[in-house]
Structures are given as C-alpha cells and as structure tokens.
Backbone as numpy.savetxt, mean C-alpha at the origin, in Angstrom:
# Nx Ny Nz CAx CAy CAz Cx Cy Cz
2.61 -5.03 13.63 2.83 -4.29 12.40 1.80 -3.17 12.28
2.24 -1.95 11.95 1.33 -0.84 11.78 0.48 -1.03 10.54
-0.79 -0.67 10.64 -1.69 -0.76 9.50 -1.61 0.55 8.74
-1.25 0.47 7.47 -1.15 1.66 6.63 -2.47 1.85 5.90
-3.09 3.00 6.12 -4.38 3.29 5.50 -4.21 4.28 4.35
-3.43 5.33 4.56 -3.27 6.36 3.54 -1.81 6.45 3.11
-1.62 6.54 1.81 -0.27 6.73 1.26 -0.30 7.85 0.24
0.83 8.55 0.08 0.88 9.70 -0.84 2.17 9.66 -1.64
2.03 9.69 -2.95 3.18 9.81 -3.85 3.62 11.27 -3.92
4.93 11.49 -4.00 5.46 12.82 -4.25 6.60 12.69 -5.25
6.62 13.49 -6.31 7.68 13.37 -7.31 9.06 13.60 -6.70
10.00 12.74 -7.06 11.33 12.82 -6.49 12.09 14.06 -6.90
11.67 14.72 -7.98 12.37 15.94 -8.41 11.71 17.20 -7.88
10.83 17.03 -6.87 10.19 18.19 -6.23 10.48 18.17 -4.73
11.75 18.37 -4.35 12.12 18.26 -2.93 11.40 19.25 -2.03
10.92 20.36 -2.60 10.18 21.33 -1.79 8.84 20.77 -1.31
8.43 19.65 -1.88 7.16 19.04 -1.49 7.34 17.90 -0.49
8.54 17.47 -0.22 8.74 16.29 0.64 8.18 16.51 2.04
8.57 17.61 2.66 8.08 17.90 4.02 6.57 18.15 4.01
6.07 18.76 2.96 4.63 19.01 2.86 3.87 17.69 2.77
4.44 16.72 2.07 3.79 15.41 1.97 3.70 14.75 3.33
4.77 14.83 4.11 4.76 14.27 5.46 3.72 14.99 6.32
3.62 16.30 6.14 2.70 17.12 6.96 1.24 16.81 6.69
0.91 16.13 5.59 -0.50 15.78 5.34 -1.03 14.78 6.35
-0.13 14.09 7.04 -0.56 13.06 7.98 -0.71 11.69 7.34
-0.31 11.54 6.09 -0.38 10.23 5.43 0.47 9.23 6.19
-0.03 8.00 6.31 0.73 6.95 6.98 2.00 6.59 6.22
1.94 6.71 4.90 3.03 6.31 4.01 3.30 7.44 3.03
4.57 7.82 2.90 4.98 8.81 1.90 5.94 8.13 0.93
5.61 8.21 -0.35 6.39 7.53 -1.38 7.12 8.57 -2.22
8.44 8.57 -2.13 9.27 9.45 -2.93 9.51 8.74 -4.27
8.99 9.33 -5.33 8.92 8.62 -6.61 10.06 9.01 -7.54
10.85 8.02 -7.93 11.89 8.21 -8.93 11.46 7.69 -10.30
10.27 7.09 -10.38 9.86 6.42 -11.61 8.92 7.29 -12.45
7.64 6.93 -12.51 6.74 7.54 -13.47 6.55 9.04 -13.30
6.67 9.55 -12.08 6.43 10.97 -11.84 7.58 11.86 -12.26
8.68 11.27 -12.70 9.89 12.04 -13.02 10.25 11.87 -14.49
10.43 12.98 -15.18 10.83 12.93 -16.60 12.24 12.36 -16.73
12.54 11.73 -17.87 13.87 11.11 -18.04 15.03 12.05 -17.78
14.91 13.30 -18.21 16.04 14.22 -18.03 16.13 14.78 -16.61
15.21 14.35 -15.73 15.23 14.81 -14.34 15.57 13.68 -13.37
15.84 12.48 -13.90 16.07 11.32 -13.04 17.26 11.52 -12.11
18.38 11.99 -12.62 19.58 12.15 -11.80 19.35 13.18 -10.70
18.70 14.29 -11.04 18.39 15.31 -10.03 17.48 14.74 -8.95
16.45 13.99 -9.37 15.51 13.41 -8.42 16.23 12.46 -7.47
17.10 11.63 -8.01 17.84 10.67 -7.18 18.66 11.40 -6.12
19.35 12.44 -6.53 20.17 13.20 -5.58 19.31 13.88 -4.52
18.17 14.42 -4.94 17.28 15.12 -3.99 16.71 14.15 -2.97
16.29 12.99 -3.41 15.71 12.00 -2.51 16.75 11.50 -1.52
17.93 11.19 -2.00 18.99 10.69 -1.11 19.36 11.75 -0.08
19.48 13.00 -0.50 19.84 14.07 0.43 18.79 14.25 1.51
17.51 14.16 1.14 16.43 14.34 2.12 16.36 13.15 3.07
16.48 11.95 2.53 16.43 10.76 3.38 17.56 10.74 4.40
18.70 11.27 4.04 19.86 11.24 4.93 19.61 12.01 6.21
18.67 12.96 6.18 18.40 13.76 7.39 16.96 13.66 7.86
16.15 12.85 7.21 14.72 12.77 7.55 14.52 12.12 8.91
13.60 12.69 9.68 13.22 12.15 10.98 11.71 12.36 11.11
10.94 11.40 10.62 9.49 11.57 10.51 8.79 10.34 11.05
7.50 10.50 11.35 6.69 9.39 11.84 6.17 8.51 10.70
5.97 9.08 9.53 5.42 8.32 8.42 6.41 7.25 7.95
5.86 6.17 7.41 6.69 5.19 6.72 7.14 5.81 5.40
8.41 5.70 5.09 8.97 6.28 3.88 9.35 5.18 2.90
8.92 5.34 1.67 9.32 4.43 0.61 9.90 5.23 -0.55
10.79 4.58 -1.28 11.31 5.14 -2.52 10.89 4.21 -3.65
10.10 4.75 -4.59 9.80 3.95 -5.76 10.94 4.14 -6.76
11.74 3.11 -6.89 12.89 3.16 -7.80 12.42 2.82 -9.21
13.31 2.99 -10.17 13.05 2.55 -11.53 13.41 1.08 -11.65
12.64 0.33 -12.40 12.90 -1.10 -12.55 14.27 -1.32 -13.19
15.01 -2.27 -12.61 16.32 -2.65 -13.15 17.29 -1.47 -13.26
17.21 -0.55 -12.31 18.08 0.63 -12.33 19.14 0.50 -11.24
20.34 0.11 -11.63 21.42 -0.09 -10.67 21.84 1.22 -10.01
21.70 2.34 -10.74 22.11 3.63 -10.17 21.21 4.03 -9.01
19.91 3.77 -9.14 19.00 4.07 -8.03 19.40 3.27 -6.79
19.65 1.99 -6.97 19.98 1.13 -5.83 21.31 1.53 -5.22
22.28 1.85 -6.05 23.59 2.25 -5.53 23.49 3.54 -4.73
22.65 4.46 -5.18 22.51 5.74 -4.48 21.88 5.56 -3.10
20.99 4.57 -2.97 20.31 4.34 -1.70 21.14 3.51 -0.72
22.16 2.87 -1.21 22.99 2.02 -0.35 23.59 2.84 0.79
23.50 2.29 1.99 24.06 2.96 3.17 23.07 3.80 3.93
21.93 4.13 3.30 20.90 4.89 4.00 20.03 3.95 4.84
19.36 4.50 5.83 18.46 3.72 6.67 17.12 4.44 6.78
16.13 3.73 7.33 14.85 4.36 7.62 13.92 4.49 6.42
14.11 3.67 5.41 13.25 3.73 4.24 12.98 2.31 3.73
12.01 2.19 2.85 11.70 0.95 2.17 11.76 1.18 0.67
11.87 0.11 -0.08 11.88 0.20 -1.54 10.53 -0.22 -2.09
10.03 0.57 -3.00 8.81 0.24 -3.74 9.27 -0.11 -5.16
9.19 -1.39 -5.49 9.79 -1.89 -6.72 8.73 -2.11 -7.78
8.80 -1.37 -8.89 7.77 -1.51 -9.93 8.05 -2.66 -10.89
7.00 -3.04 -11.59 7.09 -3.99 -12.71 7.75 -5.32 -12.31
7.38 -5.82 -11.14 7.95 -7.08 -10.66 7.22 -8.24 -11.32
8.00 -9.14 -11.92 7.42 -10.33 -12.54 8.00 -11.62 -12.00
9.23 -11.57 -11.50 9.88 -12.79 -11.02 10.66 -12.49 -9.75
11.01 -13.54 -9.03 11.81 -13.37 -7.82 13.20 -12.83 -8.14
13.67 -13.02 -9.36 14.97 -12.47 -9.76 14.96 -10.95 -9.69
13.82 -10.33 -10.01 13.70 -8.87 -9.90 13.93 -8.41 -8.46
13.40 -9.18 -7.52 13.53 -8.83 -6.10 14.92 -9.16 -5.60
15.51 -10.24 -6.11 16.86 -10.62 -5.71 17.85 -9.50 -5.95
17.70 -8.79 -7.07 18.63 -7.71 -7.39 18.59 -6.61 -6.33
17.39 -6.31 -5.84 17.26 -5.29 -4.80 17.80 -5.81 -3.47
17.46 -7.04 -3.13 17.90 -7.61 -1.86 19.42 -7.73 -1.80
20.06 -7.98 -2.93 21.52 -8.06 -2.96 22.16 -6.69 -2.81
21.59 -5.71 -3.48 22.15 -4.36 -3.43 21.84 -3.65 -2.12
20.66 -3.95 -1.54 20.21 -3.26 -0.33 19.75 -4.30 0.69
20.67 -5.06 1.25 20.27 -6.13 2.18 19.53 -5.59 3.39
18.45 -6.26 3.74 17.68 -5.88 4.91 16.64 -4.80 4.67
16.61 -4.21 3.49 15.62 -3.16 3.20 14.30 -3.81 2.77
13.19 -3.49 3.43 11.90 -4.07 3.05 11.49 -3.65 1.64
10.86 -4.57 0.93 10.45 -4.33 -0.45 8.95 -4.50 -0.59
8.30 -3.49 -1.17 6.93 -3.64 -1.65 7.01 -3.97 -3.13
6.53 -5.13 -3.51 6.61 -5.59 -4.89 5.35 -5.17 -5.64
5.52 -4.32 -6.64 4.39 -3.85 -7.44 4.21 -4.75 -8.66
3.07 -5.37 -8.75 2.74 -6.27 -9.85 1.97 -5.47 -10.89
2.48 -5.45 -12.13 1.89 -4.57 -13.13 1.66 -5.27 -14.47
1.72 -6.60 -14.48 1.54 -7.35 -15.72 0.75 -8.62 -15.43
0.21 -9.20 -16.49 -0.52 -10.46 -16.34 0.40 -11.55 -15.81
1.64 -11.58 -16.29 2.58 -12.60 -15.81 2.84 -12.41 -14.32
3.00 -11.16 -13.91 3.23 -10.89 -12.49 2.06 -11.32 -11.63
0.83 -11.07 -12.11 -0.36 -11.49 -11.36 -0.36 -13.00 -11.18
-0.08 -13.73 -12.26 -0.08 -15.18 -12.17 1.07 -15.72 -11.34
2.10 -14.92 -11.13 3.27 -15.35 -10.35 3.25 -14.77 -8.94
2.12 -14.20 -8.54 2.05 -13.43 -7.30 2.41 -14.24 -6.06
2.07 -15.52 -6.02 2.36 -16.32 -4.83 3.86 -16.43 -4.60
4.63 -16.65 -5.66 6.09 -16.72 -5.52 6.67 -15.38 -5.10
6.15 -14.31 -5.67 6.66 -12.98 -5.33 6.40 -12.67 -3.85
5.22 -12.98 -3.38 4.86 -12.69 -1.99 5.71 -13.49 -1.02
6.19 -14.65 -1.44 6.95 -15.53 -0.55 8.42 -15.16 -0.47
8.87 -14.21 -1.28 10.29 -13.81 -1.21 10.58 -13.19 0.15
11.69 -13.55 0.79 11.96 -13.05 2.15 12.12 -11.54 2.26
12.44 -10.86 1.18 12.60 -9.40 1.25 11.29 -8.65 1.12
10.25 -9.34 0.65 8.98 -8.68 0.37 8.14 -8.59 1.64
7.70 -7.40 1.96 6.83 -7.18 3.12 5.42 -6.78 2.72
5.23 -6.47 1.43 3.89 -6.10 0.97 3.83 -6.23 -0.55
2.65 -6.56 -1.04 2.38 -6.55 -2.48 1.58 -5.30 -2.83
1.70 -4.88 -4.08 0.90 -3.80 -4.60 0.56 -4.09 -6.04
-0.44 -3.40 -6.57 -0.89 -3.63 -7.93 -0.78 -2.34 -8.72
-0.08 -2.40 -9.85 -0.03 -1.26 -10.76 -1.15 -1.38 -11.77
-2.30 -0.82 -11.44 -3.50 -1.07 -12.24 -3.44 -0.42 -13.61
-2.82 0.74 -13.74 -2.78 1.42 -15.04 -1.95 0.63 -16.04
-0.78 0.18 -15.62 0.06 -0.62 -16.51 -0.61 -1.95 -16.86
-1.23 -2.57 -15.87 -1.90 -3.84 -16.11 -3.05 -3.66 -17.09
-3.84 -2.61 -16.91 -4.96 -2.37 -17.81 -4.48 -2.10 -19.23
-3.34 -1.41 -19.36 -2.80 -1.15 -20.69 -2.40 -2.44 -21.37
-1.79 -3.34 -20.62 -1.38 -4.62 -21.20 -2.58 -5.46 -21.61
-3.60 -5.48 -20.76 -4.77 -6.32 -21.01 -5.76 -5.70 -22.00
-5.64 -4.38 -22.20 -6.56 -3.70 -23.11 -7.90 -3.38 -22.51
-8.02 -3.46 -21.19 -9.28 -3.16 -20.51 -9.01 -2.88 -19.04
-9.85 -2.02 -18.46 -9.81 -1.86 -17.02 -11.21 -2.05 -16.43
-11.96 -2.91 -17.06 -13.29 -3.22 -16.55 -13.19 -3.79 -15.14
-14.22 -3.57 -14.35 -14.18 -3.98 -12.94 -13.87 -5.46 -12.78
-14.46 -6.31 -13.61 -14.27 -7.75 -13.46 -12.81 -8.14 -13.62
-12.12 -7.50 -14.56 -10.71 -7.82 -14.81 -9.84 -7.36 -13.64
-10.05 -6.14 -13.19 -9.24 -5.64 -12.08 -9.59 -6.36 -10.78
-10.86 -6.72 -10.60 -11.24 -7.46 -9.40 -10.50 -8.80 -9.35
-10.37 -9.45 -10.49 -9.64 -10.73 -10.52 -8.21 -10.53 -10.02
-7.55 -9.49 -10.52 -6.17 -9.24 -10.10 -6.11 -8.90 -8.61
-7.05 -8.11 -8.14 -7.06 -7.74 -6.72 -7.25 -8.97 -5.83
-8.17 -9.83 -6.20 -8.41 -11.04 -5.41 -7.20 -11.96 -5.46
-6.61 -12.08 -6.62 -5.43 -12.95 -6.79 -4.29 -12.48 -5.88
-4.04 -11.18 -5.84 -2.96 -10.66 -5.00 -3.31 -10.74 -3.52
-4.58 -10.58 -3.18 -4.98 -10.72 -1.78 -4.68 -12.13 -1.28
-5.06 -13.13 -2.05 -4.78 -14.51 -1.66 -3.28 -14.75 -1.54
-2.51 -14.25 -2.50 -1.06 -14.46 -2.47 -0.45 -13.81 -1.24
-0.87 -12.59 -0.93 -0.32 -11.88 0.22 -0.64 -12.60 1.52
-1.90 -12.94 1.71 -2.30 -13.56 2.97 -1.71 -14.96 3.12
-1.57 -15.70 2.01 -0.96 -17.02 2.08 0.50 -16.95 2.50
1.16 -15.84 2.17 2.56 -15.65 2.54 2.72 -14.98 3.90
1.61 -14.70 4.57 1.68 -14.05 5.88 1.87 -12.55 5.80
1.61 -11.96 4.63 1.74 -10.51 4.46 0.40 -9.83 4.71
0.42 -8.53 5.01 -0.85 -7.81 5.17 -1.58 -7.70 3.85
-2.87 -7.42 3.92 -3.63 -7.16 2.70 -3.01 -5.98 1.97
-2.94 -6.03 0.65 -2.33 -4.92 -0.10 -3.14 -3.64 0.01
-2.44 -2.52 -0.24 -3.10 -1.22 -0.39 -3.50 -1.04 -1.84
-4.65 -0.43 -2.07 -5.10 -0.15 -3.42 -4.17 0.84 -4.11
-4.07 0.72 -5.42 -3.20 1.61 -6.18 -3.86 2.98 -6.35
-3.08 3.93 -6.84 -3.55 5.31 -6.96 -4.71 5.41 -7.95
-5.68 6.24 -7.60 -6.80 6.55 -8.48 -6.43 7.79 -9.29
-6.29 7.67 -10.62 -5.66 8.75 -11.39 -6.51 10.00 -11.58
-7.83 9.91 -11.50 -8.69 11.07 -11.73 -8.76 11.90 -10.45
-7.86 12.86 -10.31 -7.70 13.59 -9.05 -8.97 14.30 -8.61
-9.69 14.90 -9.54 -10.87 15.69 -9.18 -12.12 14.84 -8.98
-12.08 13.61 -9.37 -13.26 12.74 -9.29 -13.28 12.03 -7.92
-13.63 12.79 -6.89 -13.63 12.22 -5.55 -14.76 11.21 -5.36
-15.87 11.40 -6.09 -16.95 10.42 -6.01 -16.51 9.10 -6.61
-15.81 9.17 -7.73 -15.30 7.95 -8.34 -14.26 7.28 -7.46
-13.41 8.08 -6.83 -12.42 7.56 -5.89 -13.10 6.82 -4.75
-14.15 7.43 -4.20 -14.86 6.81 -3.09 -15.47 5.48 -3.51
-16.13 5.47 -4.66 -16.80 4.25 -5.11 -15.79 3.13 -5.36
-14.67 3.45 -5.99 -13.68 2.42 -6.28 -12.98 1.95 -5.02
-12.76 2.87 -4.08 -12.13 2.49 -2.82 -13.05 1.59 -2.00
-14.34 1.91 -2.00 -15.30 1.04 -1.31 -15.33 -0.34 -1.95
-15.20 -0.40 -3.26 -15.17 -1.69 -3.94 -13.94 -2.48 -3.52
-12.79 -1.80 -3.46 -11.57 -2.47 -3.04 -11.64 -2.94 -1.60
-12.22 -2.12 -0.75 -12.37 -2.52 0.66 -13.24 -3.77 0.76
-14.32 -3.82 -0.02 -15.21 -4.99 0.01 -14.49 -6.26 -0.44
-13.45 -6.10 -1.25 -12.67 -7.24 -1.73 -11.55 -7.63 -0.76
-11.44 -6.91 0.36 -10.48 -7.29 1.38 -9.19 -6.50 1.38
-9.04 -5.53 0.47 -7.84 -4.71 0.47 -7.95 -3.66 1.56
-6.81 -3.22 2.05 -6.79 -2.28 3.17 -5.88 -1.11 2.84
-6.46 0.10 2.79 -5.69 1.30 2.53 -5.56 1.58 1.04
-5.09 2.80 0.74 -4.91 3.19 -0.65 -3.86 4.29 -0.75
-3.08 4.25 -1.83 -2.13 5.33 -2.09 -2.80 6.37 -2.97
-2.33 7.62 -2.86 -2.92 8.73 -3.58 -1.84 9.50 -4.33
-2.28 10.26 -5.33 -1.35 11.11 -6.06 -1.55 12.58 -5.72
-2.55 12.87 -4.86 -2.79 14.26 -4.47 -3.37 14.27 -3.05
-2.95 15.24 -2.22 -3.45 15.27 -0.84 -4.96 15.35 -0.71
-5.64 15.92 -1.70 -7.10 16.05 -1.62 -7.79 14.69 -1.60
-7.10 13.64 -2.03 -7.69 12.30 -2.05 -7.60 11.60 -0.70
-6.71 12.05 0.16 -6.45 11.34 1.41 -7.65 11.27 2.34
-8.38 12.38 2.56 -9.53 12.28 3.47 -10.58 11.28 3.02
-10.81 11.16 1.72 -11.79 10.20 1.21 -11.34 8.78 1.53
-10.07 8.52 1.29 -9.53 7.19 1.56 -9.65 6.86 3.04
-9.26 7.80 3.89 -9.33 7.57 5.33 -10.76 7.30 5.79
-11.71 8.04 5.22 -13.10 7.87 5.64 -13.65 6.51 5.23
-13.30 6.06 4.02 -13.80 4.76 3.55 -13.32 3.63 4.45
-12.08 3.70 4.90 -11.53 2.60 5.68 -11.76 2.75 7.18
-12.28 3.90 7.62 -12.57 4.05 9.04 -13.82 3.25 9.37
-13.77 2.33 10.32 -14.96 1.53 10.64 -16.09 2.40 11.18
-17.30 2.00 10.89 -18.46 2.69 11.44 -18.59 2.35 12.93
-19.43 3.11 13.63 -19.67 2.83 15.05 -20.22 1.41 15.23
-21.08 1.00 14.29 -21.66 -0.34 14.36 -20.58 -1.41 14.20
-19.65 -1.19 13.27 -18.57 -2.16 13.07 -17.67 -2.25 14.29
-17.38 -1.10 14.88 -16.53 -1.09 16.09 -17.21 -1.83 17.24
-18.51 -1.58 17.42 -19.23 -2.27 18.50 -19.20 -3.78 18.27
-19.42 -4.18 17.03 -19.39 -5.62 16.71 -18.03 -6.21 17.05
-16.96 -5.52 16.64 -15.61 -6.04 16.87 -15.31 -6.14 18.36
-15.71 -5.12 19.11 -15.47 -5.15 20.56 -16.24 -6.28 21.23
-17.48 -6.50 20.78 -18.29 -7.59 21.36 -17.69 -8.96 21.01
-17.18 -9.09 19.79 -16.57 -10.36 19.38 -15.33 -10.64 20.22
-14.49 -9.61 20.41 -13.28 -9.81 21.21 -13.62 -10.13 22.66
-14.65 -9.46 23.18 -15.04 -9.72 24.56 -15.58 -11.14 24.73
-16.23 -11.65 23.68 -16.81 -12.99 23.76 -15.83 -14.07 23.35
-14.70 -13.67 22.76 -13.79 -14.64 22.18 -13.26 -15.68 23.14
-13.00 -15.28 24.37 -12.43 -16.21 25.35 -13.44 -17.28 25.78
-14.70 -17.09 25.44 -15.74 -18.02 25.88 -16.03 -19.11 24.85
-15.28 -19.12 23.74 -15.56 -20.09 22.70 -16.77 -19.68 21.89
-17.57 -20.63 21.47 -18.77 -20.32 20.69 -19.81 -19.70 21.62
-20.30 -18.52 21.24 -21.29 -17.84 22.06 -22.18 -16.99 21.16
-23.11 -16.26 21.76 -24.06 -15.46 21.00 -23.95 -14.01 21.45
-23.88 -13.08 20.49 -23.83 -11.66 20.79 -25.23 -11.16 21.17
-25.31 -9.98 21.78 -26.63 -9.42 22.11 -27.54 -9.29 20.89
-26.95 -9.15 19.69 -27.76 -9.03 18.48 -28.37 -10.36 18.06
-27.91 -11.46 18.65 -28.37 -12.77 18.27 -27.42 -13.50 17.35
-26.34 -12.82 16.90 -25.37 -13.45 16.01 -24.49 -14.42 16.79
-24.33 -15.62 16.26 -23.43 -16.59 16.87 -22.00 -16.29 16.43
-21.06 -16.27 17.36 -19.67 -16.01 17.04 -18.80 -17.10 17.64
-17.63 -17.26 17.04 -16.67 -18.23 17.55 -15.26 -17.65 17.37
-14.22 -18.33 17.88 -12.86 -17.78 17.80 -12.37 -17.49 16.39
-12.98 -18.12 15.37 -12.56 -17.87 13.99 -12.79 -16.42 13.58
-13.67 -15.71 14.31 -13.98 -14.32 13.96 -13.05 -13.32 14.62
-12.17 -13.78 15.49 -11.32 -12.85 16.25 -10.40 -12.05 15.34
-9.83 -12.70 14.33 -8.91 -12.00 13.44 -9.58 -10.85 12.72
-10.81 -11.09 12.24 -11.53 -10.03 11.54 -11.88 -8.90 12.49
-12.22 -9.23 13.72 -12.54 -8.19 14.71 -11.31 -7.33 15.01
-10.17 -7.97 15.18 -8.94 -7.22 15.45 -8.59 -6.31 14.27
-8.82 -6.81 13.05 -8.53 -6.02 11.86 -9.41 -4.77 11.81
-10.67 -4.92 12.19 -11.57 -3.76 12.21 -11.06 -2.70 13.18
-10.70 -3.12 14.38 -10.26 -2.15 15.38 -8.92 -1.53 15.03
-8.09 -2.25 14.27 -6.79 -1.68 13.89 -6.95 -0.52 12.93
-8.13 -0.40 12.31 -8.39 0.71 11.38 -9.19 1.83 12.01
-9.34 1.79 13.32 -10.30 2.71 13.96 -9.84 4.15 14.00
-8.54 4.40 13.94 -8.08 5.78 14.11 -6.96 6.13 13.13
-7.26 6.18 11.82 -6.24 6.60 10.88 -5.78 8.02 11.19
-4.50 8.31 10.99 -3.94 9.61 11.38 -4.61 10.77 10.66
-5.12 10.52 9.48 -5.66 11.59 8.67 -7.13 11.85 8.98
-7.68 11.12 9.94 -9.13 11.16 10.20 -9.61 12.58 10.50
-8.81 13.37 11.22 -9.26 14.71 11.61 -9.31 15.67 10.43
-8.84 15.24 9.27 -8.83 16.11 8.10 -10.06 15.90 7.22
-10.94 15.01 7.59 -12.11 14.75 6.75 -13.18 15.80 6.97
C-alpha cells in the first residue's frame, strides 16, 4: 500500500484548479463537493467533478468528498473508476453501507467529526469498504466547545488505535485552517506525527512543503531504520550505537523508510 504523506483539497466548483492541484505533486487530491462549495453551486460542482474524473489519468490518488447522505452525489459517481470516496460526518456503519451499496468496490475514507463517531471508531474502521479513517477536527471542536490540545489528542489517539486494530494505515491529519500560519501548521503537524499519525491534508498548496518536511525522516532516523532492518534477521542484537533491537522493531523501521521520499520533497 502506498503511503500518503501530502493531500490537497480543491473545491469541486473550480474545475480550472483540478489539473493545478495534481501538478503540485500532492500524493492525494481531494475534489470537494461538501464544505468548499456553496449550496447554489453543488450541482455545477458535481457535474464538473464527474466530467474531469471521466478523463483523468494521473499518478495521484483521487478522492471525492461527497455530501453526507446525498444520493445525488453517489448516483453521479456511479460507473466511474479510478477514484475513492471521502465520506464526511460518519457516525455509524449504516452511513458507510449507503455508499457501499451505491458504489460497490469503491474505497471509502470515513471522516469522523462528532463525539459519537469518535467513540464508535472501532466499528467504523472494521467496515469492509473502509480503507482509511480521518478526523474532522473543526466540526468535532464545534460540537465539544473546545479545540484544546488535550481534547483533540484524545480523538487522534482513539482513531489511531481503531485504525491499526482494523489493519488500516495510520490516519492522515486533518486540514490546518490558518493558511498563512505555517509555523502553527508545523508545530501541530509535529504534534500529530508524535502521536503516530502519518501525513496531512491541506487546503492550500503553500502548506504542502511544510507537511512533507515534517514527515520526511531525518538522516539519523533513516540510518537507525536501515540498521534495524539489517539486524532483524539475527533476532535480538545490538546496534553500533549500543541500542538493543529485536524483530518487534522491524515494523517501525519499515514505516520510517516508507516515508523517506515524499513526492513533494523537492518543493521544500
């Protein structure tokens, strides 16, 4: 499975930006039919996204963030290939069932945006259509009345456990809304990385290099991972640094090396 480090949202009613979004080098491009589109532009956005997807031939992973419980969005996407669904406001497996029935075989990223969804994360992650979890931090913070670090950290850890228990990759961090605050983006992304999350979606291309840099392993981390993998076949052994390693560390070493060359790295 490819490791997604950088993701970029693009409004579904701005088709002139679709190719530009792909050209940024983001691993994931999300065509948004939900929050980024005004109500009176929904139909236009749906038509624009479907028309572009029908002829798209790109290296990036493509997702469409549909509107929750919107049968028209799902019907419009039926018959298309080469995309995934990003489903917002997921609280129960019934929400995912509706997508799986309308679009059989299409991978679903389930976005958890409520306290109930956070507490139900294990069931959501175990749904056969779900390939990744995500957290809608702005909606969750609005419901809870706070976005203090401790509260969001709890949700991030809860979803990490749910994802890994279901055999899914670690979730990508949600978009950081303050576009010009790159220092704040870096600090929050480093916090998310320390909690075990991998990658982050962005709302503006200027955020992508910061995200890529945070998740790119340092030379020291790469050396450690390579030494662990080289020693792995020997069972319990000691690295040149004096650290004792065993096969239990192999997974973490492989994860480090899988992040060694994000596509956007040359843009930092």
